[in-house]
PDB file of C-alpha atoms in Angstrom:
ATOM      1  CA  SER P1360      31.230 -27.601 -62.090  1.00  0.00           C
ATOM      2  CA  ALA P1361      31.541 -31.269 -62.952  1.00  0.00           C
ATOM      3  CA  GLU P1362      32.074 -31.917 -59.345  1.00  0.00           C
ATOM      4  CA  ALA P1363      28.658 -30.138 -58.396  1.00  0.00           C
ATOM      5  CA  GLU P1364      26.882 -31.962 -61.194  1.00  0.00           C
ATOM      6  CA  TYR P1365      28.266 -35.238 -59.658  1.00  0.00           C
ATOM      7  CA  VAL P1366      26.957 -34.412 -56.219  1.00  0.00           C
ATOM      8  CA  SER P1367      23.565 -33.541 -57.681  1.00  0.00           C
ATOM      9  CA  LEU P1368      23.615 -36.762 -59.474  1.00  0.00           C
ATOM     10  CA  PHE P1369      24.128 -38.542 -56.189  1.00  0.00           C
ATOM     11  CA  ALA P1370      21.069 -36.790 -54.510  1.00  0.00           C
ATOM     12  CA  CYS P1371      18.905 -37.745 -57.494  1.00  0.00           C
ATOM     13  CA  CYS P1372      20.139 -41.213 -57.401  1.00  0.00           C
ATOM     14  CA  ALA P1373      19.370 -41.528 -53.617  1.00  0.00           C
ATOM     15  CA  GLN P1374      16.042 -40.210 -54.101  1.00  0.00           C
ATOM     16  CA  VAL P1375      15.251 -42.401 -57.141  1.00  0.00           C
ATOM     17  CA  LEU P1376      16.501 -45.534 -55.188  1.00  0.00           C
ATOM     18  CA  TRP P1377      14.266 -44.577 -52.228  1.00  0.00           C
ATOM     19  CA  MET P1378      11.081 -44.034 -54.553  1.00  0.00           C
ATOM     20  CA  ARG P1379      12.047 -47.607 -56.170  1.00  0.00           C
ATOM     21  CA  THR P1380      11.961 -49.251 -52.699  1.00  0.00           C
ATOM     22  CA  GLN P1381       8.534 -47.524 -51.997  1.00  0.00           C
ATOM     23  CA  LEU P1382       7.164 -48.539 -55.370  1.00  0.00           C
ATOM     24  CA  THR P1383       8.537 -52.080 -55.018  1.00  0.00           C
ATOM     25  CA  ASP P1384       6.638 -52.522 -51.770  1.00  0.00           C
ATOM     26  CA  TYR P1385       3.400 -51.572 -53.842  1.00  0.00           C
ATOM     27  CA  GLY P1386       4.056 -54.266 -56.398  1.00  0.00           C
ATOM     28  CA  PHE P1387       5.913 -52.341 -59.172  1.00  0.00           C
ATOM     29  CA  HIS P1388       9.105 -53.669 -60.255  1.00  0.00           C
ATOM     30  CA  PHE P1389      12.060 -52.198 -62.185  1.00  0.00           C
ATOM     31  CA  ASP P1390      14.891 -53.307 -64.221  1.00  0.00           C
ATOM     32  CA  LYS P1391      17.577 -50.640 -64.678  1.00  0.00           C
ATOM     33  CA  ILE P1392      16.659 -47.105 -63.645  1.00  0.00           C
ATOM     34  CA  PRO P1393      17.550 -44.676 -66.271  1.00  0.00           C
ATOM     35  CA  MET P1394      18.893 -41.329 -65.204  1.00  0.00           C
ATOM     36  CA  TYR P1395      19.833 -38.343 -67.534  1.00  0.00           C
ATOM     37  CA  CYS P1396      22.428 -35.830 -67.244  1.00  0.00           C
ATOM     38  CA  ASP P1397      23.470 -32.785 -69.311  1.00  0.00           C
ATOM     39  CA  SER P1398      27.051 -32.907 -68.084  1.00  0.00           C
ATOM     40  CA  LYS P1399      29.601 -35.283 -69.648  1.00  0.00           C
ATOM     41  CA  ALA P1400      32.178 -34.470 -67.252  1.00  0.00           C
ATOM     42  CA  ALA P1401      29.846 -35.582 -64.518  1.00  0.00           C
ATOM     43  CA  ILE P1402      28.998 -38.840 -66.276  1.00  0.00           C
ATOM     44  CA  ALA P1403      32.797 -39.418 -66.821  1.00  0.00           C
ATOM     45  CA  ILE P1404      33.418 -39.229 -63.168  1.00  0.00           C
ATOM     46  CA  TRP P1405      30.406 -41.435 -62.516  1.00  0.00           C
ATOM     47  CA  CYS P1406      31.420 -44.060 -64.916  1.00  0.00           C
ATOM     48  CA  ASN P1407      35.094 -44.096 -64.352  1.00  0.00           C
ATOM     49  CA  PRO P1408      36.204 -46.680 -61.708  1.00  0.00           C
ATOM     50  CA  VAL P1409      39.684 -44.887 -61.347  1.00  0.00           C
ATOM     51  CA  GLN P1410      39.934 -42.130 -58.790  1.00  0.00           C
ATOM     52  CA  HIS P1411      41.855 -39.088 -60.538  1.00  0.00           C
ATOM     53  CA  SER P1412      43.464 -36.276 -58.735  1.00  0.00           C
ATOM     54  CA  ARG P1413      40.545 -33.936 -59.873  1.00  0.00           C
ATOM     55  CA  THR P1414      38.084 -35.992 -57.994  1.00  0.00           C
ATOM     56  CA  LYS P1415      39.917 -37.365 -54.923  1.00  0.00           C
ATOM     57  CA  HIS P1416      38.476 -34.357 -53.039  1.00  0.00           C
ATOM     58  CA  ILE P1417      34.771 -35.480 -53.622  1.00  0.00           C
ATOM     59  CA  ASP P1418      33.442 -37.128 -50.392  1.00  0.00           C
ATOM     60  CA  ALA P1419      33.499 -40.956 -50.619  1.00  0.00           C
ATOM     61  CA  ARG P1420      29.767 -41.125 -49.960  1.00  0.00           C
ATOM     62  CA  TYR P1421      29.012 -39.627 -53.303  1.00  0.00           C
ATOM     63  CA  HIS P1422      30.813 -42.626 -55.060  1.00  0.00           C
ATOM     64  CA  PHE P1423      28.247 -45.179 -54.002  1.00  0.00           C
ATOM     65  CA  ILE P1424      26.599 -44.277 -57.309  1.00  0.00           C
ATOM     66  CA  LYS P1425      29.481 -46.146 -59.199  1.00  0.00           C
ATOM     67  CA  GLU P1426      28.532 -49.211 -57.466  1.00  0.00           C
ATOM     68  CA  LYS P1427      24.919 -48.770 -58.614  1.00  0.00           C
ATOM     69  CA  VAL P1428      25.993 -48.549 -62.166  1.00  0.00           C
ATOM     70  CA  LYS P1429      28.331 -51.443 -61.876  1.00  0.00           C
ATOM     71  CA  LYS P1430      25.473 -53.722 -60.572  1.00  0.00           C
ATOM     72  CA  GLY P1431      23.249 -52.537 -63.199  1.00  0.00           C
ATOM     73  CA  ILE P1432      20.702 -50.919 -60.779  1.00  0.00           C
ATOM     74  CA  VAL P1433      21.133 -47.510 -62.486  1.00  0.00           C
ATOM     75  CA  GLU P1434      21.866 -46.720 -66.116  1.00  0.00           C
ATOM     76  CA  LEU P1435      23.296 -43.123 -66.765  1.00  0.00           C
ATOM     77  CA  PHE P1436      22.446 -41.450 -70.146  1.00  0.00           C
ATOM     78  CA  PHE P1437      23.728 -38.156 -71.613  1.00  0.00           C
ATOM     79  CA  VAL P1438      20.899 -35.776 -72.449  1.00  0.00           C
ATOM     80  CA  ARG P1439      21.503 -32.429 -74.393  1.00  0.00           C
ATOM     81  CA  THR P1440      20.814 -29.431 -72.374  1.00  0.00           C
ATOM     82  CA  GLU P1441      17.931 -28.425 -74.209  1.00  0.00           C
ATOM     83  CA  TYR P1442      16.250 -31.637 -73.585  1.00  0.00           C
ATOM     84  CA  GLN P1443      16.818 -31.624 -69.871  1.00  0.00           C
ATOM     85  CA  LEU P1444      13.341 -31.992 -68.417  1.00  0.00           C
ATOM     86  CA  ALA P1445      14.715 -31.459 -64.873  1.00  0.00           C
ATOM     87  CA  ASP P1446      15.368 -27.776 -65.965  1.00  0.00           C
ATOM     88  CA  LEU P1447      11.488 -27.048 -65.699  1.00  0.00           C
ATOM     89  CA  PHE P1448      11.908 -27.696 -61.860  1.00  0.00           C
ATOM     90  CA  THR P1449      15.288 -26.198 -61.006  1.00  0.00           C
ATOM     91  CA  LYS P1450      15.665 -22.970 -63.351  1.00  0.00           C
ATOM     92  CA  ALA P1451      14.087 -19.781 -64.167  1.00  0.00           C
ATOM     93  CA  LEU P1452      13.085 -20.036 -67.794  1.00  0.00           C
ATOM     94  CA  LEU P1453      11.837 -17.963 -70.513  1.00  0.00           C
ATOM     95  CA  VAL P1454       8.232 -18.486 -71.301  1.00  0.00           C
ATOM     96  CA  GLU P1455       8.674 -20.270 -74.569  1.00  0.00           C
ATOM     97  CA  ARG P1456      11.490 -22.774 -73.044  1.00  0.00           C
ATOM     98  CA  PHE P1457       8.949 -23.383 -70.272  1.00  0.00           C
ATOM     99  CA  LYS P1458       6.014 -24.189 -72.453  1.00  0.00           C
ATOM    100  CA  TYR P1459       8.400 -26.466 -74.643  1.00  0.00           C
ATOM    101  CA  LEU P1460       9.481 -28.509 -71.436  1.00  0.00           C
ATOM    102  CA  VAL P1461       5.708 -28.732 -70.197  1.00  0.00           C
ATOM    103  CA  ARG P1462       4.749 -30.188 -73.642  1.00  0.00           C
ATOM    104  CA  ARG P1463       7.748 -32.596 -73.429  1.00  0.00           C
ATOM    105  CA  LEU P1464       6.251 -33.755 -70.219  1.00  0.00           C
ATOM    106  CA  GLY P1465       2.948 -34.365 -71.512  1.00  0.00           C
ATOM    107  CA  MET P1466       1.471 -31.787 -69.340  1.00  0.00           C
ATOM    108  CA  ARG P1467      -1.328 -29.366 -70.392  1.00  0.00           C
ATOM    109  CA  CYS P1468      -3.781 -26.755 -68.900  1.00  0.00           C
ATOM    110  CA  LEU P1469      -7.251 -28.156 -68.177  1.00  0.00           C
ATOM    111  CA  THR P1470     -10.116 -25.924 -68.829  1.00  0.00           C
ATOM    112  CA  SER P1471     -12.699 -25.169 -66.014  1.00  0.00           C
ATOM    113  CA  ALA P1472     -15.120 -27.599 -67.649  1.00  0.00           C
ATOM    114  CA  GLU P1473     -12.497 -30.306 -67.834  1.00  0.00           C
ATOM    115  CA  LEU P1474     -11.776 -29.760 -64.092  1.00  0.00           C
ATOM    116  CA  GLU P1475     -15.372 -29.923 -63.298  1.00  0.00           C
ATOM    117  CA  ALA P1476     -15.770 -33.149 -65.243  1.00  0.00           C
ATOM    118  CA  LEU P1477     -12.804 -34.683 -63.299  1.00  0.00           C
ATOM    119  CA  GLU P1478     -14.205 -33.583 -60.126  1.00  0.00           C
ATOM    120  CA  ASN P1479     -17.678 -35.267 -60.962  1.00  0.00           C
ATOM    121  CA  GLU P1480     -15.941 -38.485 -61.893  1.00  0.00           C
ATOM    122  CA  SER P1481     -14.277 -38.890 -58.455  1.00  0.00           C
ATOM    123  CA  ALA P1482     -17.281 -38.056 -56.625  1.00  0.00           C
TER     124      ALA P1482
END
């Protein structure tokens, strides 16, 4: 449901903001944090400042996200489901879909020789 996606966005946003704080302590600085969601309904709840009857039952703590968007800390983008990289970590996927998302992340399998070379570099 849109509400479940919205709550998931909250959890993701909270984690991203925590990581941002940690990385800032190490000297990394960020402008707006882009977040990607494949639910237009959840995005509508997130970006709409008005409370509707459909969303009034959502716990108020989840609405802190709206403040982060308003302040320009987080920017939310719609991404079509087939390009949702998070599915790689959250869903059971067919092999071809899994391989496609792995390539989109820029990941690849290393050969034994490549792993050995990396091990020797770090020694």
